[in-house]
Amino acid sequence: MSVPISITINGKIYESEVDSRLLLVQYLRETLRLTGTHVGCDTSSCGACTIIVDGKAIKSCTMLAAQAHGATIITIEGLANNGALHPLQESFKEEHGLQCGFCTPGMIMTALQLLEDNPQPSEAEIRHGLEGNYCRCTGYHNIVKAIYHASRKMGKEVVHG
Amino acid sequence: MASVIGKSIKRVEDKRFLTGKGKYVDDMVLPDMTYAAILRSHLAHARIANVDITAAENAPGVVAVFTGADIVKAEIGGVPCGWQVDFKNGDTMKEPPHPLLVADKVRFMGDAVAVVIAESAAAAKDAVELIMVDYEELDVVVDGPDALKDGAPLIHDDVPNNICYDWELGDQDATDQAIENADHVTTLEFVNQRLIPNAIEPRSAIGHYEEASDRYTLYTTSQNPHVIRLLMSAFVLGLPEHKVRIVSPDVGGGFGSKIPHYIEEALMVWCSKQIKRPVKWTAERNESFMTDTHGRDHVSKAEMGFDSDGKITGLRVKTVANLGAYLSTFSTCVPTYLHGTLLQGLYTTPAIHIDLTAVFTNTTPVDALRGAGRPEATYLLERLMDNAAREMGVDPAELRFKNFIPPFDGVSQPGYQTQVALQYDSGNYEKVLNKALEMVDYQEFRSQQSQARTEGRLLGIGFSTYIEACGIAPSAVVGSLGARAGLFESAQVRVQPTGKVSVFVGSHSHGQGHETTFSQLVAGKLGIAMEDVDIVHGDTDSVSFGMGTYGSRSLAVGGTAIMNGLEKVLEKGAKIAAHKLEAAEEDLEYANGQWTVKGSDKSIAFGDVALTAYVPHDYPEGLEPGLDFTNFYDPTNFTFPFGAHIAIVEVDKDTGKITIDRFVACDDVGNVVNPMIVDGQLHGGIAHGIGQALFEGAIYDESGQLLNGSFMDYTMPRADDLPMFETDRTVTPCPHNPLGAKGAGEAGTIAATPAVVNAVIDALAPFGVTDIKMPLTPERVWKAMQTQIKEAAL
Ligand code: FES
Ligand code: FES
């Protein structure tokens, strides 16, 4: 069965007819070719697919495209502003918070939410906030540092999403 | 311009990953592409009586279905093993075929039985469910030692007792005698549990045959695309290698699991040829769990003898290595030449012997996993050392100092010849442990620990002083040990007419940051800007050749190939510069991107020399135009990084939960090109090593079902399981490569595991606990405490 949907993604409206069982992550990756959002598992465990839907970080492998009808979504591709990296993206680079880059989009989108909920988190709070995201490369050390530094750099500046 | 070599330059590859523009295999779509789904056996051991594909063939969107029978008909051999290990008696190891799809019987849960190709991934997955297989179930064996027992089910009908090979190294008589005559013998039985690698990017492969040009392209998540091309062309599909292109673009982590040539790679290429359209397969995570090669899985007994002074007199090891159901590409060398040869550790042990049997079982094939063999060796040695110290009432750091090989630089002093074939390049083991002890403030910790004990709190400290063999490896040496490939590396340095430099490297980056580190080498050596350098890797059509990235070899071997290529560029450039400056070559010096006539202000820039090489109007007679060199570098020895890791843990007496309070690592990886990247490698490795100590381990039930084959069931370290790591280093350059580099990719994994386990055992010393099997789950720790309490009460 196909369903009509209309979703705002990174500021642009997309109208499509989708198979009712199509996952949101597949819609992003396969239909729209926004391949920055990754798939690392089939059990909602790794967080590689994390995006922002209506201001909340969600795992896009665990939501149907049809459920996102009418939603406003930000993916990793929509984070930089006119080519200027978001402070989180900057900090991940500065602190070497990524190696293979596969978990990175999900980590950054999760961090975005984390800093919105708690703009000045402690190290322990950051670690806790990353519980839903696996990284096999970095040992998390530099990811934690990157988020910490981004939060201090951003100060009271409003986080997007 | 100050050299960029040795600086923490931010990574040049980061931008694409940070903005969602990385290009991984599964991100690719080719015109007219089809999608494959593979039917995996849900049984671990069964004869295939019948496969009915009728319903699948007729399902919507299905393009083709192939089974094992089609592979047999096409006369395709299996994926080969790249390393031959002979039996003790000289017989060749048993090498049963690993077919692309099995026709006769399945041998592990996940064995590939059929493939469905359809217009969409969803259609392929739907149709695969419609294939009906009649299985006749067979008895199963999953455990290495069980596979050796009389009457154990045979995985391969023509492999008696399931033995792939038996093997030994070292002097057995001397070792037996040393253990017999020792004043003290510490004995431990180890299960180095089976780990599942779980790179976060699942494996993926796209086969694309183009009939008009008779060309084959395979896009694959590989650490070594040229190796895949050679194996697939020459040994599996019989393709003309010059018409085969392998592309491994951005790859989301490998850790060894993306070294082997997998059946899915050859299968996608073969299927594409059958249907004349591109075919893509991407593993679901549950397929990754079942079919990515696993790691470790050793069962060992080890005995270490000491004299009355605490000097090690001998080490005797007996190991059963479980290789799984089939031989993966490098599976055979991991328990032997990457494990047995490392049993010297950092110690002067005069007699060592290992006796090892490698067996087949009904489990996923095993191959290299971060560290590969070296973690298993280090785990044995370092657990024995800490236990021996406790048994003999000696401080564990003291025991190590007493037994360390004295410092040697490999230049004025020769390398250290071990009892187990290797010759260490250079080392200063005392220094690295001393530094780690300072970092941790050892004496202070011991007093905190005694204080805590009086309050009923269980603090522990664990040591691990390790060595590993990296920079793999001299071709002649590995060839004599059974490798069926050379292990050199190649790099092509192409100076473009404008003086920009493209470097085509055979090493492959899947997180290691080669685009940055290698650019630093080029920019540093030539005195040009980092932006003027481009590093190309992962495509056999552009890179001339390469053996790929594993065994922490990229900088030591691949980096040296680049350096040698740069030397050739400068040599030829000097000839052109001399001609243009009308000076003798010997009167020139090269610095800051230009040649200058010594003692004058006459100079010519690198870019002008490059342009002259391609516009050779006014040019040295007899010199070929162009400035482009391909260099192959074959190292003369392995490199031997080493270090000291110390873990401090607290164990909750009531729950058995372990908290890592501090993790201190002092490593010596030789000279460092980019400290930030090296530290990052260490962090990731340490996390992986802690994962083995505390969380990870494949669990098979008796029927061969992988019980924890998902992220919901298999535990890996998450951010809140780990502390911030405290890292530092000493620098003992490698004497035999121009960079003095040793390698850093696996050190953390090798070192961390025993440090953590030793720390837990130290914390539980008041209970008399001497061993807990990994992973040290709270349940196991709690039980260990209860058992000892109960025993004490009796
Ligand atoms: S892909 Fe969504 S959580 Fe793993
Ligand atoms: S950077 Fe590779 S998984 Fe996180």
mmCIF file with all atom_site columns, C-alpha atoms in Angstrom, chain A residues 21 29 33 35-36 38-43 45-46 48 76-77 80 83 85 89-90 92-96 98-105 108 123 127-128 130-142 144-145, chain B residues 10-11 14 17-21 23-24 26-29 122 126 196-198 200-202 251-253 255 284-286 510-511 676-677 680-681 683-684 687-688 696 710-712 714 716-720 722-725:
data_model
loop_
_atom_site.group_PDB
_atom_site.id
_atom_site.type_symbol
_atom_site.label_atom_id
_atom_site.label_alt_id
_atom_site.label_comp_id
_atom_site.label_asym_id
_atom_site.label_entity_id
_atom_site.label_seq_id
_atom_site.pdbx_PDB_ins_code
_atom_site.Cartn_x
_atom_site.Cartn_y
_atom_site.Cartn_z
_atom_site.occupancy
_atom_site.B_iso_or_equiv
_atom_site.pdbx_formal_charge
_atom_site.auth_seq_id
_atom_site.auth_comp_id
_atom_site.auth_asym_id
_atom_site.auth_atom_id
_atom_site.pdbx_PDB_model_num
ATOM 1   C CA . ARG A 1 21  ? 6.284  -0.176  5.360  1.00 0.00 ? 21  ARG A CA 1
ATOM 2   C CA . ARG A 1 29  ? 18.794 7.316   2.174  1.00 0.00 ? 29  ARG A CA 1
ATOM 3   C CA . ARG A 1 33  ? 19.575 10.053  -1.444 1.00 0.00 ? 33  ARG A CA 1
ATOM 4   C CA . THR A 1 35  ? 22.990 9.186   2.676  1.00 0.00 ? 35  THR A CA 1
ATOM 5   C CA . GLY A 1 36  ? 24.599 11.014  5.593  1.00 0.00 ? 36  GLY A CA 1
ATOM 6   C CA . HIS A 1 38  ? 23.556 5.707   8.379  1.00 0.00 ? 38  HIS A CA 1
ATOM 7   C CA . VAL A 1 39  ? 22.210 2.290   9.252  1.00 0.00 ? 39  VAL A CA 1
ATOM 8   C CA . GLY A 1 40  ? 24.277 0.247   11.678 1.00 0.00 ? 40  GLY A CA 1
ATOM 9   C CA . CYS A 1 41  ? 21.759 -2.229  13.042 1.00 0.00 ? 41  CYS A CA 1
ATOM 10  C CA . ASP A 1 42  ? 18.274 -3.644  12.933 1.00 0.00 ? 42  ASP A CA 1
ATOM 11  C CA . THR A 1 43  ? 17.416 -3.341  16.607 1.00 0.00 ? 43  THR A CA 1
ATOM 12  C CA . SER A 1 45  ? 20.637 -0.047  19.275 1.00 0.00 ? 45  SER A CA 1
ATOM 13  C CA . CYS A 1 46  ? 23.466 1.775   17.521 1.00 0.00 ? 46  CYS A CA 1
ATOM 14  C CA . ALA A 1 48  ? 23.897 5.709   13.581 1.00 0.00 ? 48  ALA A CA 1
ATOM 15  C CA . ILE A 1 76  ? 23.357 15.840  9.248  1.00 0.00 ? 76  ILE A CA 1
ATOM 16  C CA . GLU A 1 77  ? 23.241 17.371  5.775  1.00 0.00 ? 77  GLU A CA 1
ATOM 17  C CA . ALA A 1 80  ? 26.011 23.403  8.512  1.00 0.00 ? 80  ALA A CA 1
ATOM 18  C CA . GLY A 1 83  ? 28.883 26.108  4.431  1.00 0.00 ? 83  GLY A CA 1
ATOM 19  C CA . LEU A 1 85  ? 30.103 24.163  10.204 1.00 0.00 ? 85  LEU A CA 1
ATOM 20  C CA . GLN A 1 89  ? 30.810 19.771  13.792 1.00 0.00 ? 89  GLN A CA 1
ATOM 21  C CA . GLU A 1 90  ? 33.721 22.134  14.455 1.00 0.00 ? 90  GLU A CA 1
ATOM 22  C CA . PHE A 1 92  ? 34.319 17.045  16.513 1.00 0.00 ? 92  PHE A CA 1
ATOM 23  C CA . LYS A 1 93  ? 37.041 18.089  14.086 1.00 0.00 ? 93  LYS A CA 1
ATOM 24  C CA . GLU A 1 94  ? 39.054 20.047  16.657 1.00 0.00 ? 94  GLU A CA 1
ATOM 25  C CA . GLU A 1 95  ? 38.957 17.262  19.234 1.00 0.00 ? 95  GLU A CA 1
ATOM 26  C CA . HIS A 1 96  ? 39.330 14.361  16.764 1.00 0.00 ? 96  HIS A CA 1
ATOM 27  C CA . LEU A 1 98  ? 35.646 10.845  14.663 1.00 0.00 ? 98  LEU A CA 1
ATOM 28  C CA . GLN A 1 99  ? 37.689 8.195   12.938 1.00 0.00 ? 99  GLN A CA 1
ATOM 29  C CA . CYS A 1 100 ? 35.839 6.152   10.319 1.00 0.00 ? 100 CYS A CA 1
ATOM 30  C CA . GLY A 1 101 ? 32.982 8.662   10.421 1.00 0.00 ? 101 GLY A CA 1
ATOM 31  C CA . PHE A 1 102 ? 30.240 6.072   10.310 1.00 0.00 ? 102 PHE A CA 1
ATOM 32  C CA . CYS A 1 103 ? 28.765 6.767   13.746 1.00 0.00 ? 103 CYS A CA 1
ATOM 33  C CA . THR A 1 104 ? 29.482 10.484  13.465 1.00 0.00 ? 104 THR A CA 1
ATOM 34  C CA . PRO A 1 105 ? 26.239 11.843  11.990 1.00 0.00 ? 105 PRO A CA 1
ATOM 35  C CA . ILE A 1 108 ? 26.288 14.741  16.342 1.00 0.00 ? 108 ILE A CA 1
ATOM 36  C CA . GLU A 1 123 ? 31.511 14.729  31.417 1.00 0.00 ? 123 GLU A CA 1
ATOM 37  C CA . ARG A 1 127 ? 28.497 9.972   28.610 1.00 0.00 ? 127 ARG A CA 1
ATOM 38  C CA . HIS A 1 128 ? 25.037 9.212   29.882 1.00 0.00 ? 128 HIS A CA 1
ATOM 39  C CA . LEU A 1 130 ? 25.429 9.055   24.475 1.00 0.00 ? 130 LEU A CA 1
ATOM 40  C CA . GLU A 1 131 ? 24.177 5.752   25.823 1.00 0.00 ? 131 GLU A CA 1
ATOM 41  C CA . GLY A 1 132 ? 22.131 5.072   22.708 1.00 0.00 ? 132 GLY A CA 1
ATOM 42  C CA . ASN A 1 133 ? 25.012 5.502   20.281 1.00 0.00 ? 133 ASN A CA 1
ATOM 43  C CA . TYR A 1 134 ? 27.754 3.033   19.551 1.00 0.00 ? 134 TYR A CA 1
ATOM 44  C CA . CYS A 1 135 ? 31.190 4.015   18.322 1.00 0.00 ? 135 CYS A CA 1
ATOM 45  C CA . ARG A 1 136 ? 33.718 1.278   17.726 1.00 0.00 ? 136 ARG A CA 1
ATOM 46  C CA . CYS A 1 137 ? 36.633 3.515   16.735 1.00 0.00 ? 137 CYS A CA 1
ATOM 47  C CA . THR A 1 138 ? 37.178 6.322   19.216 1.00 0.00 ? 138 THR A CA 1
ATOM 48  C CA . GLY A 1 139 ? 36.601 4.755   22.617 1.00 0.00 ? 139 GLY A CA 1
ATOM 49  C CA . TYR A 1 140 ? 34.280 7.798   23.043 1.00 0.00 ? 140 TYR A CA 1
ATOM 50  C CA . HIS A 1 141 ? 37.094 9.778   24.721 1.00 0.00 ? 141 HIS A CA 1
ATOM 51  C CA . ASN A 1 142 ? 37.341 12.453  22.053 1.00 0.00 ? 142 ASN A CA 1
ATOM 52  C CA . VAL A 1 144 ? 32.983 13.348  24.952 1.00 0.00 ? 144 VAL A CA 1
ATOM 53  C CA . LYS A 1 145 ? 35.626 16.055  24.752 1.00 0.00 ? 145 LYS A CA 1
ATOM 54  C CA . LYS B 2 10  ? 43.422 18.400  12.234 1.00 0.00 ? 10  LYS B CA 1
ATOM 55  C CA . ARG B 2 11  ? 42.197 15.771  9.827  1.00 0.00 ? 11  ARG B CA 1
ATOM 56  C CA . ASP B 2 14  ? 36.805 15.139  8.466  1.00 0.00 ? 14  ASP B CA 1
ATOM 57  C CA . PHE B 2 17  ? 32.159 12.863  7.322  1.00 0.00 ? 17  PHE B CA 1
ATOM 58  C CA . LEU B 2 18  ? 30.927 15.767  9.458  1.00 0.00 ? 18  LEU B CA 1
ATOM 59  C CA . THR B 2 19  ? 28.562 17.020  6.799  1.00 0.00 ? 19  THR B CA 1
ATOM 60  C CA . GLY B 2 20  ? 27.091 13.656  5.823  1.00 0.00 ? 20  GLY B CA 1
ATOM 61  C CA . LYS B 2 21  ? 29.032 13.494  2.574  1.00 0.00 ? 21  LYS B CA 1
ATOM 62  C CA . LYS B 2 23  ? 30.801 7.834   0.510  1.00 0.00 ? 23  LYS B CA 1
ATOM 63  C CA . TYR B 2 24  ? 30.379 4.340   1.873  1.00 0.00 ? 24  TYR B CA 1
ATOM 64  C CA . ASP B 2 26  ? 25.885 1.210   0.759  1.00 0.00 ? 26  ASP B CA 1
ATOM 65  C CA . ASP B 2 27  ? 25.516 4.877   -0.194 1.00 0.00 ? 27  ASP B CA 1
ATOM 66  C CA . MET B 2 28  ? 26.113 4.021   -3.837 1.00 0.00 ? 28  MET B CA 1
ATOM 67  C CA . VAL B 2 29  ? 23.463 3.414   -6.421 1.00 0.00 ? 29  VAL B CA 1
ATOM 68  C CA . ALA B 2 122 ? 12.612 -5.345  0.155  1.00 0.00 ? 122 ALA B CA 1
ATOM 69  C CA . ASP B 2 126 ? 10.533 -11.006 0.958  1.00 0.00 ? 126 ASP B CA 1
ATOM 70  C CA . ILE B 2 196 ? 32.469 -10.438 17.341 1.00 0.00 ? 196 ILE B CA 1
ATOM 71  C CA . PRO B 2 197 ? 34.112 -7.489  15.651 1.00 0.00 ? 197 PRO B CA 1
ATOM 72  C CA . ASN B 2 198 ? 31.093 -5.264  14.936 1.00 0.00 ? 198 ASN B CA 1
ATOM 73  C CA . ILE B 2 200 ? 29.547 -0.034  12.982 1.00 0.00 ? 200 ILE B CA 1
ATOM 74  C CA . GLU B 2 201 ? 29.291 -0.066  9.186  1.00 0.00 ? 201 GLU B CA 1
ATOM 75  C CA . PRO B 2 202 ? 27.875 -3.425  8.082  1.00 0.00 ? 202 PRO B CA 1
ATOM 76  C CA . VAL B 2 251 ? 34.837 2.217   4.973  1.00 0.00 ? 251 VAL B CA 1
ATOM 77  C CA . GLY B 2 252 ? 33.199 2.452   8.373  1.00 0.00 ? 252 GLY B CA 1
ATOM 78  C CA . GLY B 2 253 ? 35.728 0.642   10.531 1.00 0.00 ? 253 GLY B CA 1
ATOM 79  C CA . PHE B 2 255 ? 39.288 -4.000  12.973 1.00 0.00 ? 255 PHE B CA 1
ATOM 80  C CA . GLU B 2 284 ? 21.835 -6.558  8.127  1.00 0.00 ? 284 GLU B CA 1
ATOM 81  C CA . ARG B 2 285 ? 23.379 -6.444  11.587 1.00 0.00 ? 285 ARG B CA 1
ATOM 82  C CA . ASN B 2 286 ? 22.242 -9.969  12.350 1.00 0.00 ? 286 ASN B CA 1
ATOM 83  C CA . HIS B 2 510 ? 38.931 3.058   7.333  1.00 0.00 ? 510 HIS B CA 1
ATOM 84  C CA . GLY B 2 511 ? 39.261 5.486   10.192 1.00 0.00 ? 511 GLY B CA 1
ATOM 85  C CA . MET B 2 676 ? 46.359 13.458  17.922 1.00 0.00 ? 676 MET B CA 1
ATOM 86  C CA . ILE B 2 677 ? 45.678 10.587  15.554 1.00 0.00 ? 677 ILE B CA 1
ATOM 87  C CA . GLY B 2 680 ? 42.856 8.422   18.999 1.00 0.00 ? 680 GLY B CA 1
ATOM 88  C CA . GLN B 2 681 ? 44.041 5.007   17.836 1.00 0.00 ? 681 GLN B CA 1
ATOM 89  C CA . HIS B 2 683 ? 41.759 5.277   22.839 1.00 0.00 ? 683 HIS B CA 1
ATOM 90  C CA . GLY B 2 684 ? 39.793 3.127   20.419 1.00 0.00 ? 684 GLY B CA 1
ATOM 91  C CA . ALA B 2 687 ? 38.006 0.604   24.608 1.00 0.00 ? 687 ALA B CA 1
ATOM 92  C CA . HIS B 2 688 ? 38.046 -2.544  22.509 1.00 0.00 ? 688 HIS B CA 1
ATOM 93  C CA . GLU B 2 696 ? 32.010 -9.039  25.035 1.00 0.00 ? 696 GLU B CA 1
ATOM 94  C CA . SER B 2 710 ? 22.336 -8.755  17.995 1.00 0.00 ? 710 SER B CA 1
ATOM 95  C CA . PHE B 2 711 ? 23.234 -5.475  19.634 1.00 0.00 ? 711 PHE B CA 1
ATOM 96  C CA . MET B 2 712 ? 20.439 -6.177  22.114 1.00 0.00 ? 712 MET B CA 1
ATOM 97  C CA . TYR B 2 714 ? 25.959 -8.777  22.631 1.00 0.00 ? 714 TYR B CA 1
ATOM 98  C CA . MET B 2 716 ? 29.972 -3.656  23.742 1.00 0.00 ? 716 MET B CA 1
ATOM 99  C CA . PRO B 2 717 ? 31.326 -0.716  25.694 1.00 0.00 ? 717 PRO B CA 1
ATOM 100 C CA . ARG B 2 718 ? 29.156 2.358   25.584 1.00 0.00 ? 718 ARG B CA 1
ATOM 101 C CA . ALA B 2 719 ? 30.261 5.871   26.521 1.00 0.00 ? 719 ALA B CA 1
ATOM 102 C CA . ASP B 2 720 ? 29.183 5.589   30.133 1.00 0.00 ? 720 ASP B CA 1
ATOM 103 C CA . LEU B 2 722 ? 34.443 3.985   30.161 1.00 0.00 ? 722 LEU B CA 1
ATOM 104 C CA . PRO B 2 723 ? 36.593 6.592   31.896 1.00 0.00 ? 723 PRO B CA 1
ATOM 105 C CA . MET B 2 724 ? 38.676 9.292   30.239 1.00 0.00 ? 724 MET B CA 1
ATOM 106 C CA . PHE B 2 725 ? 41.939 7.595   29.267 1.00 0.00 ? 725 PHE B CA 1
#
